[in-house]
Amino acid sequence: MNTLRTAMLLAAMTALFMGVGYLIGGSSGMVIALLIAAGTNLFSYWNADKMVLSMNRAVEVDEKNAPEYYAIVQALARQAGLPMPKTYLIDNPQPNAFATGRNPENAAVAASTGLLQRLSHEEVAAVMAHELAHVQHRDTLTMTIVATLAGAISMLGNFAFFLGGNRDNNNSFGFVGVLVAMLVAPFAAMIVQMAVSRTREYEADRRGAEICGNPLWLASALAKIAHGAEQIPNEDAERNPAMAHLFIINPLHGERMDNLFSTHPSTENRIAALQEMASEMGRAPPANRRQASAPPPIQPEETSAGPWGKRTEPAPPAGPPQPRPNPWGRNPTGPRNIRPKGPWS
């Protein structure tokens, strides 16, 4: 089913390329657009994941420079029966994460430094379990191709005026065709993103909760990430909005998550579905679960053990604040000569 869905998406994207090419340059423009689309599709299949990671300035890490983060992903991959994906960190204060790759054997997961800083151990595990669910469902190929091709369509729209201004081209629509291409192309990324069904997020939420063992961990993480995305801009995502659907929560600053054109379902609805799942598993009370915007705080007795094999210690008694050691590793994003120091230094 995912293979058929990917093939249909590629066909639709190619047709859209050809249509914009025809509006810009007539029959010759359509042929050129077809060649560009074919090359982009082929390139996207093999390299789209690398492009997405590069655009987000992700840095690969391992058990040496990010031991706890790496260990969480490793244990969860084992729990899900998946090959160990490549593990990346994004030096970005906005809490978020995504997965990419053409198949489980060539997958990668990426988390932002903001995610590791702001979320608890259990919440990080739940988020990475969600991303591994996308890998297991083989959503990552389609989602990554969408990000690459949507950006290419928008770029084609930017050239519409220059390519269509030549009167000698074979464009029967003239300036009207160019104008339509210029107006339609900027919205192409949004339209194509809608082709990626938002039900995938619900499916990944459910499977991720099964992998990590507690739906409330993911519900709590979603609430924190959504709040962080509203407060903290993601400059890389703002420059490349076609990538927005890759993230667990829409990273675009100030975007509503529940509008008609959103790439993600409503965070409140996702939390309610997870709370419903937790109730079915006997982990949440049935009363007022849909009215809550976030699950209750996780108690130590509920999170004493997790699928990664570590235990959560009770909170220390109140007293003077103590220096907190870095739980994720030694500065995996490299030296900071310009940016102020943070929890990674």
CSV table of N, CA and C in Angstrom, one decimal, residues 68 121-122 217 299-314:
chain,number,residue,atom,x,y,z
A,68,GLU,N,23.3,8.8,26.2
A,68,GLU,CA,22.0,8.4,26.7
A,68,GLU,C,21.0,8.5,25.6
A,121,HIS,N,13.2,12.2,30.3
A,121,HIS,CA,13.8,11.0,29.7
A,121,HIS,C,12.6,10.2,29.1
A,122,GLU,N,11.5,10.0,29.8
A,122,GLU,CA,10.4,9.3,29.3
A,122,GLU,C,9.8,9.9,28.1
A,217,TRP,N,3.2,9.3,28.2
A,217,TRP,CA,4.5,9.9,28.0
A,217,TRP,C,4.5,10.7,26.7
A,299,GLN,N,4.2,10.4,37.6
A,299,GLN,CA,4.7,10.1,38.9
A,299,GLN,C,5.9,9.1,38.9
A,300,PRO,N,6.8,9.2,39.8
A,300,PRO,CA,7.9,8.3,39.8
A,300,PRO,C,7.5,6.8,39.8
A,301,GLU,N,6.4,6.5,40.5
A,301,GLU,CA,6.1,5.1,40.6
A,301,GLU,C,5.6,4.6,39.2
A,302,GLU,N,5.0,5.5,38.4
A,302,GLU,CA,4.5,5.1,37.1
A,302,GLU,C,5.7,4.9,36.1
A,303,THR,N,6.8,5.6,36.3
A,303,THR,CA,7.8,5.6,35.3
A,303,THR,C,9.1,5.1,35.9
A,304,SER,N,9.0,4.1,36.8
A,304,SER,CA,10.2,3.6,37.5
A,304,SER,C,11.0,2.8,36.5
A,305,ALA,N,10.4,2.3,35.5
A,305,ALA,CA,11.1,1.5,34.5
A,305,ALA,C,10.6,1.7,33.1
A,306,GLY,N,11.4,1.6,32.1
A,306,GLY,CA,11.0,1.9,30.7
A,306,GLY,C,11.7,0.8,29.8
A,307,PRO,N,11.3,0.8,28.6
A,307,PRO,CA,11.8,-0.2,27.7
A,307,PRO,C,13.3,0.0,27.4
A,308,TRP,N,13.9,1.1,27.8
A,308,TRP,CA,15.4,1.3,27.6
A,308,TRP,C,16.2,0.7,28.8
A,309,GLY,N,15.5,0.2,29.8
A,309,GLY,CA,16.2,-0.5,30.9
A,309,GLY,C,16.8,0.4,31.9
A,310,LYS,N,16.3,1.6,32.1
A,310,LYS,CA,16.7,2.5,33.1
A,310,LYS,C,15.6,2.9,34.0
A,311,ARG,N,15.9,3.3,35.2
A,311,ARG,CA,14.9,3.6,36.2
A,311,ARG,C,14.9,5.1,36.5
A,312,THR,N,13.7,5.7,36.8
A,312,THR,CA,13.6,7.1,37.1
A,312,THR,C,13.7,7.2,38.6
A,313,GLU,N,14.6,8.0,39.1
A,313,GLU,CA,14.7,8.2,40.6
A,313,GLU,C,13.7,9.2,41.0
A,314,PRO,N,13.2,9.1,42.3
A,314,PRO,CA,12.3,10.2,42.8
A,314,PRO,C,13.0,11.5,42.8
